[in-house]
CSV table of C-alpha atoms and ligand atoms in Angstrom, one decimal:
chain,number,residue,atom,x,y,z
A,139,UNK,CA,-18.5,-27.9,-94.8
A,140,UNK,CA,-17.9,-29.5,-98.2
A,141,UNK,CA,-16.1,-28.2,-101.4
A,142,UNK,CA,-17.2,-28.5,-105.0
A,143,UNK,CA,-14.6,-28.5,-107.8
A,144,UNK,CA,-15.5,-27.6,-111.4
A,145,UNK,CA,-13.5,-27.6,-114.6
A,146,UNK,CA,-15.5,-25.0,-116.6
A,147,UNK,CA,-16.1,-24.4,-120.2
A,148,UNK,CA,-17.8,-27.7,-121.1
A,149,UNK,CA,-21.3,-27.3,-122.7
A,150,UNK,CA,-24.0,-29.4,-121.1
A,151,UNK,CA,-25.7,-32.3,-123.0
A,152,UNK,CA,-28.2,-34.8,-121.9
A,153,UNK,CA,-31.4,-35.3,-119.8
A,154,UNK,CA,-32.1,-35.2,-116.1
A,155,UNK,CA,-35.1,-35.8,-113.9
A,156,UNK,CA,-36.2,-33.0,-111.6
A,157,UNK,CA,-36.4,-33.6,-107.8
A,158,UNK,CA,-39.4,-33.0,-105.5
A,159,UNK,CA,-40.0,-29.5,-104.4
A,160,UNK,CA,-38.2,-28.4,-101.1
A,161,UNK,CA,-40.6,-25.5,-100.5
A,162,UNK,CA,-43.7,-27.7,-101.1
A,163,UNK,CA,-42.4,-30.7,-99.0
A,164,UNK,CA,-41.5,-28.7,-95.9
A,165,UNK,CA,-44.9,-27.1,-95.1
A,166,UNK,CA,-46.6,-30.4,-96.0
A,167,UNK,CA,-44.4,-32.3,-93.6
A,168,UNK,CA,-45.4,-29.8,-90.9
A,169,UNK,CA,-49.0,-30.3,-91.9
A,170,UNK,CA,-48.9,-34.0,-91.1
A,171,UNK,CA,-48.9,-32.9,-87.4
A,172,UNK,CA,-52.6,-32.0,-87.9
A,173,UNK,CA,-53.6,-35.4,-89.1
A,174,UNK,CA,-54.9,-38.4,-87.1
A,175,UNK,CA,-53.3,-41.3,-88.9
A,176,UNK,CA,-50.4,-42.0,-91.2
A,177,UNK,CA,-49.4,-39.9,-94.2
A,178,UNK,CA,-47.2,-41.1,-97.1
A,179,UNK,CA,-45.4,-38.3,-98.9
A,180,UNK,CA,-44.2,-39.7,-102.3
A,181,UNK,CA,-41.3,-38.1,-104.3
A,182,UNK,CA,-40.0,-36.2,-101.2
A,183,UNK,CA,-36.6,-34.8,-101.9
A,184,UNK,CA,-33.7,-36.2,-99.7
A,185,UNK,CA,-32.2,-32.9,-98.9
A,186,UNK,CA,-30.8,-31.4,-95.6
A,187,UNK,CA,-33.9,-29.3,-94.9
A,188,UNK,CA,-36.2,-32.3,-95.2
A,189,UNK,CA,-33.9,-34.3,-92.8
A,190,UNK,CA,-34.0,-31.3,-90.4
A,191,UNK,CA,-37.8,-31.2,-90.6
A,192,UNK,CA,-38.0,-35.0,-90.0
A,193,UNK,CA,-35.8,-34.6,-86.9
A,194,UNK,CA,-38.1,-31.8,-85.6
A,195,UNK,CA,-41.2,-33.9,-86.2
A,196,UNK,CA,-39.7,-36.9,-84.4
A,197,UNK,CA,-38.7,-34.6,-81.5
A,198,UNK,CA,-42.4,-33.6,-81.3
A,199,UNK,CA,-43.6,-37.3,-81.1
A,200,UNK,CA,-44.0,-38.3,-84.7
A,201,UNK,CA,-42.9,-41.7,-86.1
A,202,UNK,CA,-41.2,-41.3,-89.5
A,203,UNK,CA,-39.8,-43.8,-91.9
A,204,UNK,CA,-38.4,-43.6,-95.5
A,205,UNK,CA,-39.9,-46.0,-97.9
A,206,UNK,CA,-37.8,-45.6,-101.1
A,207,UNK,CA,-38.3,-41.9,-102.2
A,208,UNK,CA,-41.4,-41.6,-100.0
A,209,UNK,CA,-41.5,-40.7,-96.3
A,210,UNK,CA,-44.1,-42.0,-94.0
A,211,UNK,CA,-45.1,-39.7,-91.1
A,212,UNK,CA,-47.4,-40.6,-88.2
A,213,UNK,CA,-48.0,-38.2,-85.3
A,214,UNK,CA,-48.3,-40.7,-82.5
A,215,UNK,CA,-48.1,-38.8,-79.3
A,216,UNK,CA,-47.6,-35.1,-79.9
A,217,UNK,CA,-45.9,-33.9,-76.8
A,218,UNK,CA,-45.0,-30.3,-76.4
A,219,UNK,CA,-41.3,-30.9,-76.2
A,220,UNK,CA,-39.2,-28.0,-77.3
A,221,UNK,CA,-37.6,-28.6,-80.6
A,222,UNK,CA,-33.9,-29.0,-81.0
A,223,UNK,CA,-32.5,-25.5,-81.3
A,224,UNK,CA,-29.9,-26.5,-83.8
A,225,UNK,CA,-32.5,-27.7,-86.3
A,226,UNK,CA,-34.9,-24.8,-85.8
A,227,UNK,CA,-32.2,-22.1,-86.0
A,228,UNK,CA,-30.9,-23.7,-89.2
A,229,UNK,CA,-34.1,-23.6,-91.1
A,230,UNK,CA,-36.7,-20.9,-91.6
A,231,UNK,CA,-39.4,-23.4,-92.6
A,232,UNK,CA,-39.6,-24.7,-89.0
A,233,UNK,CA,-41.8,-21.6,-88.6
A,234,UNK,CA,-44.6,-23.5,-90.3
A,235,UNK,CA,-44.6,-25.8,-87.3
A,236,UNK,CA,-46.1,-22.8,-85.4
A,237,UNK,CA,-49.4,-23.0,-87.3
A,238,UNK,CA,-49.4,-26.8,-87.3
A,239,UNK,CA,-48.7,-27.2,-83.5
A,240,UNK,CA,-51.4,-24.6,-82.7
A,241,UNK,CA,-53.8,-26.5,-84.9
A,242,UNK,CA,-52.9,-29.8,-83.3
A,243,UNK,CA,-52.5,-29.0,-79.6
A,244,UNK,CA,-53.2,-25.3,-79.1
A,245,UNK,CA,-49.7,-24.3,-78.2
A,246,UNK,CA,-46.2,-24.1,-79.6
A,247,UNK,CA,-42.7,-23.3,-78.3
A,248,UNK,CA,-39.9,-22.7,-80.8
A,249,UNK,CA,-36.6,-20.9,-81.0
A,250,UNK,CA,-37.1,-17.6,-82.7
A,251,UNK,CA,-36.3,-18.5,-86.3
A,252,UNK,CA,-33.2,-16.4,-87.0
A,253,UNK,CA,-32.8,-14.2,-90.0
A,254,UNK,CA,-30.2,-15.3,-92.6
A,255,UNK,CA,-27.8,-13.7,-95.0
A,256,UNK,CA,-30.6,-12.8,-97.5
A,257,UNK,CA,-32.6,-10.7,-95.0
A,258,UNK,CA,-33.9,-10.2,-91.5
A,259,UNK,CA,-36.8,-12.5,-92.3
A,260,UNK,CA,-39.2,-11.0,-89.7
A,261,UNK,CA,-42.3,-12.9,-88.6
A,262,UNK,CA,-44.6,-9.9,-87.8
A,263,UNK,CA,-47.2,-10.9,-90.3
A,264,UNK,CA,-47.4,-14.4,-88.9
A,265,UNK,CA,-47.9,-13.1,-85.4
A,266,UNK,CA,-50.4,-10.4,-86.4
A,267,UNK,CA,-52.5,-12.9,-88.4
A,268,UNK,CA,-52.5,-15.7,-85.7
A,269,UNK,CA,-53.4,-13.1,-83.0
A,270,UNK,CA,-56.6,-12.5,-85.1
A,271,UNK,CA,-57.3,-16.3,-84.7
A,272,UNK,CA,-57.3,-16.1,-80.9
A,273,UNK,CA,-53.6,-16.9,-80.4
A,274,UNK,CA,-51.6,-15.4,-77.6
A,275,UNK,CA,-47.8,-14.9,-77.8
A,276,UNK,CA,-45.0,-14.6,-75.3
A,277,UNK,CA,-41.3,-14.6,-75.7
A,278,UNK,CA,-38.1,-14.8,-73.6
A,279,UNK,CA,-34.5,-14.8,-74.7
A,280,UNK,CA,-34.7,-16.4,-78.1
A,281,UNK,CA,-37.8,-18.5,-77.5
A,282,UNK,CA,-41.2,-17.8,-78.9
A,283,UNK,CA,-44.3,-19.2,-77.1
A,284,UNK,CA,-47.8,-19.3,-78.6
A,285,UNK,CA,-51.0,-20.7,-77.2
A,286,UNK,CA,-54.8,-20.6,-77.8
A,287,UNK,CA,-57.7,-22.0,-75.8
A,288,UNK,CA,-59.5,-22.5,-79.1
A,289,UNK,CA,-58.4,-21.3,-82.5
A,290,UNK,CA,-61.1,-19.1,-84.1
A,291,UNK,CA,-61.4,-18.5,-87.8
A,292,UNK,CA,-61.0,-14.8,-88.8
A,293,UNK,CA,-60.8,-12.4,-91.8
A,294,UNK,CA,-57.1,-11.7,-92.3
A,295,UNK,CA,-55.5,-9.3,-94.7
A,296,UNK,CA,-51.8,-9.7,-95.5
A,297,UNK,CA,-50.0,-6.4,-96.3
A,298,UNK,CA,-47.6,-8.4,-98.5
A,299,UNK,CA,-48.2,-11.9,-100.0
A,300,UNK,CA,-45.9,-13.7,-97.6
A,301,UNK,CA,-45.6,-17.4,-98.5
A,302,UNK,CA,-44.8,-18.5,-95.0
A,303,UNK,CA,-47.5,-16.4,-93.3
A,304,UNK,CA,-50.1,-17.6,-95.8
A,305,UNK,CA,-49.1,-21.2,-95.0
A,306,UNK,CA,-49.2,-20.7,-91.2
A,307,UNK,CA,-52.7,-19.2,-91.4
A,308,UNK,CA,-53.9,-22.2,-93.5
A,309,UNK,CA,-52.3,-24.6,-91.0
A,310,UNK,CA,-54.0,-22.9,-88.1
A,311,UNK,CA,-57.3,-22.5,-89.9
A,312,UNK,CA,-58.1,-26.1,-91.1
A,313,UNK,CA,-59.0,-27.3,-87.6
A,314,UNK,CA,-60.1,-23.9,-86.2
A,315,UNK,CA,-63.7,-23.0,-85.2
A,316,UNK,CA,-65.5,-21.4,-88.1
A,317,UNK,CA,-64.3,-19.8,-91.3
A,318,UNK,CA,-60.9,-18.1,-92.0
A,319,UNK,CA,-60.6,-15.8,-95.0
A,320,UNK,CA,-57.2,-14.6,-96.2
A,321,UNK,CA,-57.1,-11.5,-98.4
A,322,UNK,CA,-53.7,-10.9,-100.1
A,323,UNK,CA,-52.7,-14.5,-99.9
A,324,UNK,CA,-49.5,-15.8,-101.6
A,325,UNK,CA,-50.3,-17.6,-104.9
A,326,UNK,CA,-47.1,-19.6,-105.1
A,327,UNK,CA,-47.5,-23.3,-106.3
A,328,UNK,CA,-46.1,-24.4,-102.9
A,329,UNK,CA,-49.2,-22.9,-101.2
A,330,UNK,CA,-51.4,-24.7,-103.7
A,331,UNK,CA,-49.6,-28.0,-103.0
A,332,UNK,CA,-50.1,-27.5,-99.2
A,333,UNK,CA,-53.8,-26.9,-99.8
A,334,UNK,CA,-54.1,-29.9,-102.1
A,335,UNK,CA,-52.5,-32.1,-99.5
A,336,UNK,CA,-54.7,-30.8,-96.7
A,337,UNK,CA,-57.8,-31.3,-98.9
A,338,UNK,CA,-56.7,-34.9,-99.5
A,339,UNK,CA,-56.8,-35.2,-95.7
A,340,UNK,CA,-60.3,-33.8,-95.5
A,341,UNK,CA,-59.8,-30.1,-95.1
A,342,UNK,CA,-62.2,-27.6,-96.7
A,343,UNK,CA,-60.2,-25.0,-98.6
A,344,UNK,CA,-61.3,-22.8,-101.5
A,345,UNK,CA,-59.2,-20.4,-103.6
A,346,UNK,CA,-55.7,-21.8,-103.3
A,347,UNK,CA,-53.5,-20.1,-106.0
A,348,UNK,CA,-55.5,-16.9,-105.8
A,349,UNK,CA,-55.2,-13.8,-103.5
A,350,UNK,CA,-58.3,-14.9,-101.6
A,351,UNK,CA,-58.3,-18.2,-99.7
A,352,UNK,CA,-61.3,-19.4,-97.6
A,353,UNK,CA,-60.9,-22.2,-95.1
A,354,UNK,CA,-63.9,-23.8,-93.3
A,355,UNK,CA,-62.6,-25.4,-90.1
A,356,UNK,CA,-63.4,-29.2,-89.7
A,357,UNK,CA,-63.3,-31.5,-86.6
A,358,UNK,CA,-60.6,-33.9,-87.8
A,359,UNK,CA,-58.2,-34.6,-90.6
A,360,UNK,CA,-57.2,-38.1,-91.8
A,361,UNK,CA,-54.0,-39.7,-93.1
A,362,UNK,CA,-53.5,-39.5,-96.9
A,363,UNK,CA,-50.9,-40.4,-99.6
A,364,UNK,CA,-49.6,-37.4,-101.6
A,365,UNK,CA,-47.1,-36.9,-104.4
A,366,UNK,CA,-44.9,-33.9,-103.7
A,367,UNK,CA,-44.8,-31.7,-106.9
A,368,UNK,CA,-41.6,-31.2,-108.7
A,369,UNK,CA,-39.2,-28.3,-107.8
A,370,UNK,CA,-39.6,-25.3,-110.1
A,371,UNK,CA,-36.5,-23.7,-108.6
A,372,UNK,CA,-34.3,-26.7,-109.0
A,373,UNK,CA,-35.6,-27.0,-112.6
A,374,UNK,CA,-34.9,-23.3,-113.2
A,375,UNK,CA,-31.4,-23.7,-111.8
A,376,UNK,CA,-30.6,-26.3,-114.5
A,377,UNK,CA,-32.1,-24.2,-117.2
A,378,UNK,CA,-29.8,-21.3,-116.2
A,379,UNK,CA,-26.8,-23.7,-115.8
A,380,UNK,CA,-27.3,-24.6,-119.5
A,381,UNK,CA,-27.6,-20.9,-120.5
A,382,UNK,CA,-24.2,-20.2,-118.8
A,383,UNK,CA,-22.4,-23.4,-119.9
A,384,UNK,CA,-24.0,-23.7,-123.4
A,385,UNK,CA,-25.3,-26.9,-125.0
A,386,UNK,CA,-28.7,-28.6,-125.1
A,387,UNK,CA,-30.5,-30.4,-122.3
A,388,UNK,CA,-33.9,-32.1,-121.6
A,389,UNK,CA,-35.5,-31.7,-118.2
A,390,UNK,CA,-37.9,-34.6,-117.5
A,391,UNK,CA,-40.9,-34.4,-115.2
A,392,UNK,CA,-40.4,-30.6,-114.8
A,393,UNK,CA,-43.3,-28.4,-113.5
A,394,UNK,CA,-43.4,-26.7,-116.8
A,395,UNK,CA,-46.6,-24.6,-116.3
A,396,UNK,CA,-45.1,-23.0,-113.2
A,397,UNK,CA,-42.0,-21.8,-115.0
A,398,UNK,CA,-43.3,-19.2,-117.5
A,399,UNK,CA,-41.4,-16.2,-116.0
A,400,UNK,CA,-38.1,-17.9,-116.1
A,401,UNK,CA,-38.6,-19.5,-119.6
A,402,UNK,CA,-39.7,-16.1,-121.0
A,403,UNK,CA,-36.4,-14.5,-119.8
A,404,UNK,CA,-34.4,-17.5,-121.1
A,405,UNK,CA,-35.9,-17.1,-124.6
A,406,UNK,CA,-35.2,-13.3,-124.4
A,407,UNK,CA,-31.5,-14.3,-123.8
A,408,UNK,CA,-31.6,-16.3,-127.0
A,409,UNK,CA,-32.4,-19.9,-126.0
A,410,UNK,CA,-34.5,-22.2,-128.1
A,411,UNK,CA,-37.2,-23.7,-125.8
A,412,UNK,CA,-39.6,-26.5,-126.5
A,413,UNK,CA,-42.1,-27.3,-123.8
A,414,UNK,CA,-44.5,-30.3,-123.3
A,415,UNK,CA,-46.7,-31.1,-120.3
A,416,UNK,CA,-43.8,-32.3,-118.2
A,417,UNK,CA,-40.6,-31.8,-120.3
A,418,UNK,CA,-38.5,-28.8,-121.3
A,419,UNK,CA,-36.0,-29.2,-124.2
A,420,UNK,CA,-33.7,-26.3,-124.6
A,421,UNK,CA,-30.8,-25.3,-126.8
A,422,UNK,CA,-28.6,-22.5,-125.3
A,423,UNK,CA,-27.3,-19.7,-127.6
A,424,UNK,CA,-23.6,-19.5,-128.2
A,425,UNK,CA,-23.6,-16.6,-125.9
A,426,UNK,CA,-26.6,-15.3,-123.9
A,427,UNK,CA,-28.0,-11.9,-124.8
A,428,UNK,CA,-28.2,-9.4,-122.0
A,429,UNK,CA,-31.6,-8.4,-120.6
A,430,UNK,CA,-32.0,-4.7,-120.0
A,431,UNK,CA,-34.1,-5.0,-116.9
A,432,UNK,CA,-35.3,-7.9,-114.8
A,433,UNK,CA,-37.0,-7.7,-111.4
A,434,UNK,CA,-38.1,-10.3,-109.0
A,435,UNK,CA,-41.7,-10.5,-107.9
A,436,UNK,CA,-44.2,-12.8,-106.1
A,437,UNK,CA,-45.6,-15.6,-108.2
A,438,UNK,CA,-46.2,-15.7,-111.1
A,439,UNK,CA,-43.4,-13.1,-111.5
A,440,UNK,CA,-39.7,-13.9,-111.8
A,441,UNK,CA,-38.8,-15.9,-108.6
A,442,UNK,CA,-36.5,-14.4,-106.1
A,443,UNK,CA,-34.9,-17.8,-105.6
A,444,UNK,CA,-33.6,-17.7,-109.2
A,445,UNK,CA,-32.2,-14.2,-109.1
A,446,UNK,CA,-28.7,-15.2,-108.0
A,447,UNK,CA,-28.5,-18.0,-110.6
A,448,UNK,CA,-29.6,-15.5,-113.3
A,449,UNK,CA,-26.8,-13.1,-112.2
A,450,UNK,CA,-24.3,-15.8,-113.1
A,451,UNK,CA,-25.7,-16.0,-116.6
A,452,UNK,CA,-25.9,-12.2,-117.1
A,453,UNK,CA,-22.3,-12.0,-116.0
A,454,UNK,CA,-21.3,-13.7,-119.3
A,455,UNK,CA,-24.1,-12.2,-121.5
A,456,UNK,CA,-23.5,-10.0,-124.5
A,457,UNK,CA,-24.4,-6.5,-123.3
A,458,UNK,CA,-25.5,-4.9,-120.0
A,459,UNK,CA,-28.3,-5.8,-117.7
A,460,UNK,CA,-30.0,-4.5,-114.6
A,461,UNK,CA,-31.5,-6.8,-111.9
A,462,UNK,CA,-33.9,-5.5,-109.2
A,463,UNK,CA,-34.6,-7.7,-106.1
A,464,UNK,CA,-38.0,-6.8,-104.7
A,465,UNK,CA,-38.6,-9.6,-102.2
A,466,UNK,CA,-35.5,-9.7,-99.9
A,467,UNK,CA,-33.3,-6.8,-98.8
A,468,UNK,CA,-29.9,-8.4,-99.0
A,469,UNK,CA,-29.9,-11.0,-101.8
A,470,UNK,CA,-26.8,-9.9,-103.7
A,471,UNK,CA,-24.3,-11.7,-101.5
A,472,UNK,CA,-22.6,-13.5,-104.5
A,473,UNK,CA,-21.6,-10.2,-106.2
A,474,UNK,CA,-18.1,-10.1,-104.6
A,475,UNK,CA,-17.4,-13.7,-105.6
A,476,UNK,CA,-18.6,-13.1,-109.2
A,477,UNK,CA,-16.3,-10.0,-109.3
A,478,UNK,CA,-13.5,-12.2,-108.1
A,479,UNK,CA,-14.2,-14.4,-111.1
A,480,UNK,CA,-13.9,-11.4,-113.4
A,481,UNK,CA,-17.5,-10.4,-113.6
A,482,UNK,CA,-18.3,-6.6,-114.0
A,483,UNK,CA,-21.2,-6.3,-111.5
A,484,UNK,CA,-21.9,-3.0,-109.7
A,485,UNK,CA,-24.4,-2.8,-106.8
A,486,UNK,CA,-26.3,0.4,-107.4
A,487,UNK,CA,-28.4,0.2,-104.2
A,488,UNK,CA,-29.7,-2.4,-101.7
A,489,UNK,CA,-32.1,-3.8,-104.3
A,490,UNK,CA,-30.4,-3.1,-107.7
A,491,UNK,CA,-27.3,-4.4,-109.5
A,492,UNK,CA,-25.9,-3.4,-113.0
A,493,UNK,CA,-24.0,-6.1,-114.9
A,494,UNK,CA,-21.7,-5.5,-117.9
A,495,UNK,CA,-21.5,-9.0,-119.5
A,496,UNK,CA,-18.0,-10.4,-120.1
A,497,UNK,CA,-16.9,-13.0,-122.7
A,498,UNK,CA,-15.9,-15.4,-120.0
A,499,UNK,CA,-15.3,-15.6,-116.3
A,500,UNK,CA,-12.1,-17.1,-114.9
A,501,UNK,CA,-12.1,-19.9,-112.4
A,502,UNK,CA,-11.4,-19.0,-108.8
A,503,UNK,CA,-11.9,-20.1,-105.2
A,504,UNK,CA,-15.2,-18.8,-103.9
A,505,UNK,CA,-17.5,-19.4,-100.9
A,506,UNK,CA,-21.2,-20.2,-100.7
A,507,UNK,CA,-23.1,-18.2,-98.1
A,508,UNK,CA,-26.6,-19.4,-98.6
A,509,UNK,CA,-28.5,-21.9,-100.7
A,510,UNK,CA,-29.4,-20.2,-104.0
A,511,UNK,CA,-26.2,-18.1,-104.0
A,512,UNK,CA,-24.2,-21.3,-103.7
A,513,UNK,CA,-26.1,-22.8,-106.7
A,514,UNK,CA,-25.4,-19.5,-108.6
A,515,UNK,CA,-21.6,-20.0,-107.9
A,516,UNK,CA,-21.8,-23.5,-109.4
A,517,UNK,CA,-23.4,-22.0,-112.5
A,518,UNK,CA,-20.6,-19.4,-112.7
A,519,UNK,CA,-18.0,-22.2,-112.4
A,520,UNK,CA,-19.6,-24.2,-115.2
A,521,UNK,CA,-19.0,-21.3,-117.7
A,522,UNK,CA,-15.7,-20.1,-116.3
A,523,UNK,CA,-12.3,-20.7,-117.9
A,524,UNK,CA,-10.3,-23.3,-115.8
A,525,UNK,CA,-10.9,-24.5,-112.3
A,526,UNK,CA,-13.4,-23.2,-109.7
A,527,UNK,CA,-13.5,-24.3,-106.1
A,528,UNK,CA,-16.7,-23.5,-104.1
A,529,UNK,CA,-16.3,-23.8,-100.3
A,530,UNK,CA,-19.1,-24.3,-97.7
A,531,UNK,CA,-21.3,-26.2,-100.1
A,532,UNK,CA,-23.3,-27.6,-97.2
A,533,UNK,CA,-25.7,-24.7,-97.9
A,534,UNK,CA,-26.3,-26.1,-101.4
A,535,UNK,CA,-27.2,-29.5,-99.9
A,536,UNK,CA,-30.1,-27.8,-98.1
A,537,UNK,CA,-32.1,-27.6,-101.4
A,538,UNK,CA,-30.6,-29.8,-104.0
A,539,UNK,CA,-30.6,-33.6,-103.7
A,540,UNK,CA,-27.3,-33.9,-105.6
A,541,UNK,CA,-26.4,-31.0,-107.8
A,542,UNK,CA,-23.0,-32.5,-108.8
A,543,UNK,CA,-24.5,-35.8,-109.9
A,544,UNK,CA,-27.2,-34.0,-111.9
A,545,UNK,CA,-24.7,-31.8,-113.6
A,546,UNK,CA,-22.3,-34.7,-114.2
A,547,UNK,CA,-25.2,-36.6,-115.9
A,548,UNK,CA,-25.3,-33.5,-118.2
A,549,UNK,CA,-21.6,-33.8,-119.0
A,550,UNK,CA,-20.1,-31.3,-116.6
A,551,UNK,CA,-16.7,-32.0,-115.0
A,552,UNK,CA,-17.8,-31.4,-111.4
A,553,UNK,CA,-17.3,-33.3,-108.1
A,554,UNK,CA,-17.6,-32.6,-104.4
A,555,UNK,CA,-15.3,-33.5,-101.5
B,237,EPZ,C1,-40.5,-18.7,-98.8
B,237,EPZ,O1,-39.8,-18.1,-97.7
B,237,EPZ,C2,-39.4,-19.7,-99.4
B,237,EPZ,N1,-39.0,-20.6,-98.3
B,237,EPZ,C3,-38.2,-18.9,-99.9
B,237,EPZ,O2,-37.3,-19.8,-100.5
B,237,EPZ,C4,-38.7,-17.9,-100.9
B,237,EPZ,O3,-37.6,-17.1,-101.4
B,237,EPZ,C5,-39.8,-17.0,-100.3
B,237,EPZ,O4,-40.9,-17.8,-99.8
B,237,EPZ,C6,-40.4,-16.1,-101.4
B,237,EPZ,O5,-40.9,-16.8,-102.4
B,237,EPZ,C7,-39.8,-21.7,-98.1
B,237,EPZ,O6,-40.8,-21.9,-98.6
B,237,EPZ,C8,-39.2,-22.7,-97.1
B,237,EPZ,P1,-42.0,-14.7,-97.4
B,237,EPZ,P2,-40.7,-17.2,-96.7
B,237,EPZ,O7,-42.6,-14.8,-96.1
B,237,EPZ,O8,-42.0,-17.8,-96.5
B,237,EPZ,C9,-41.1,-10.4,-95.6
B,237,EPZ,C10,-35.2,-20.9,-100.8
B,237,EPZ,O9,-34.1,-20.5,-101.3
B,237,EPZ,N2,-41.8,-10.8,-94.4
B,237,EPZ,O10,-42.8,-14.8,-98.7
B,237,EPZ,O11,-39.8,-16.9,-95.5
B,237,EPZ,C11,-39.8,-11.2,-95.7
B,237,EPZ,O12,-38.7,-10.7,-94.9
B,237,EPZ,C12,-36.0,-20.0,-99.9
B,237,EPZ,O13,-35.8,-22.0,-101.1
B,237,EPZ,C13,-42.1,-9.9,-93.4
B,237,EPZ,O14,-41.7,-8.7,-93.5
B,237,EPZ,O15,-40.8,-15.8,-97.5
B,237,EPZ,C14,-39.4,-11.1,-97.2
B,237,EPZ,O16,-38.8,-9.9,-97.4
B,237,EPZ,C15,-35.3,-18.7,-99.6
B,237,EPZ,N3,-42.8,-10.3,-92.3
B,237,EPZ,C16,-40.8,-11.1,-97.8
B,237,EPZ,O17,-41.8,-10.8,-96.8
B,237,EPZ,C17,-43.3,-11.5,-92.2
B,237,EPZ,O18,-44.0,-11.8,-91.2
B,237,EPZ,C18,-41.2,-12.4,-98.4
B,237,EPZ,O19,-41.1,-13.4,-97.4
B,237,EPZ,C19,-43.0,-12.5,-93.2
B,237,EPZ,C20,-42.3,-12.1,-94.3
């Protein structure tokens, strides 16, 4: 399952390039099922979840091929084979295949995407919305079946701005009959990227990035080339790594305009930040200042995916902080490991932790339990005194192309076995 070893206490120094966005690439890969012809997705991150999605698409009848850092995908003969359970179970974003398969061939069969350690991850909003588009559902054991004689556009209101549900409605709507209107749509940049890709293939979509998205169904979509946008969560991870370890770094080709919430908090903690269109230069303070209260929110609020990495910074900040997690119900799984490293973190309730910043953490052996928690433990190890070993780093490989290589390029003493 992989182990990362870190010798902590070394400030970061240098420049790195930011990878393509995992959460943009995955729904866009699913969307290629809807297209007649070949798509070329440039700047696609070589991460485990992308390889999973590639395997799923091939099991459905797509031909795929890597061309440098681009992946070519062509849906040749989309059969309705069931997808390999190990891949679907391992990855929530296989759920976006639901909308894409319904749009392509009017039916889908997939293993019920399991919940994970950060929450139950229900799909009630996906099902409720697709039923309004003339989709029927059935299930047995752990399989979910969906089918529709003809997808119909509809007026859909989402109770909460679910990224995945918004994406599934868009994927089902682009080839549906008539108009689909989404009220309460997610505004995340990854939804905008999906819409940009589909519009490049000939889809008619208005309002991407706002709470109201309108889709006019078309007859056919055509192959296109598309550059996957850069990963705001990976970029934010390295900003927080520098806050914890100290030093000064330059992030090249970062999605700067999507990172305001994180960069504001980083400046509140005492960093010097200089932004240009695609670069972020930052100087960390000697010791981060605490932040009295931070809460996660849907975009453009503070991203839930950077909440755990932020905990690792606040654990060594000067003063006490409170962090509230408003998106997922169980996203403080790294607290016991941070405490094991000497952090003073107390979980007040399911959604709130209080942190009393310590001068330094001490290296320890800890275990990654999910993707962003694993990245947060790397950040804690960078600032800790002595050696830190992080087990089960396979989770980290799901979302970061090579976190050890990137951090070594910034001067960290880190390697994986
Ligand atoms: C996407 O997950 C991202 N994953 C997550 O990133 C991210 O944390 C999340 O959006 C929020 O920004 C991908 O894009 C592949 P949601 P998604 O539907 O779509 C509840 C990472 O680390 N909900 O916006 O699954 C749900 O339980 C991952 O890269 C329902 O109740 O998130 C959660 O509490 C982690 N019913 C909240 O909504 C539903 O039908 C937000 O979930 C759907 C969601």
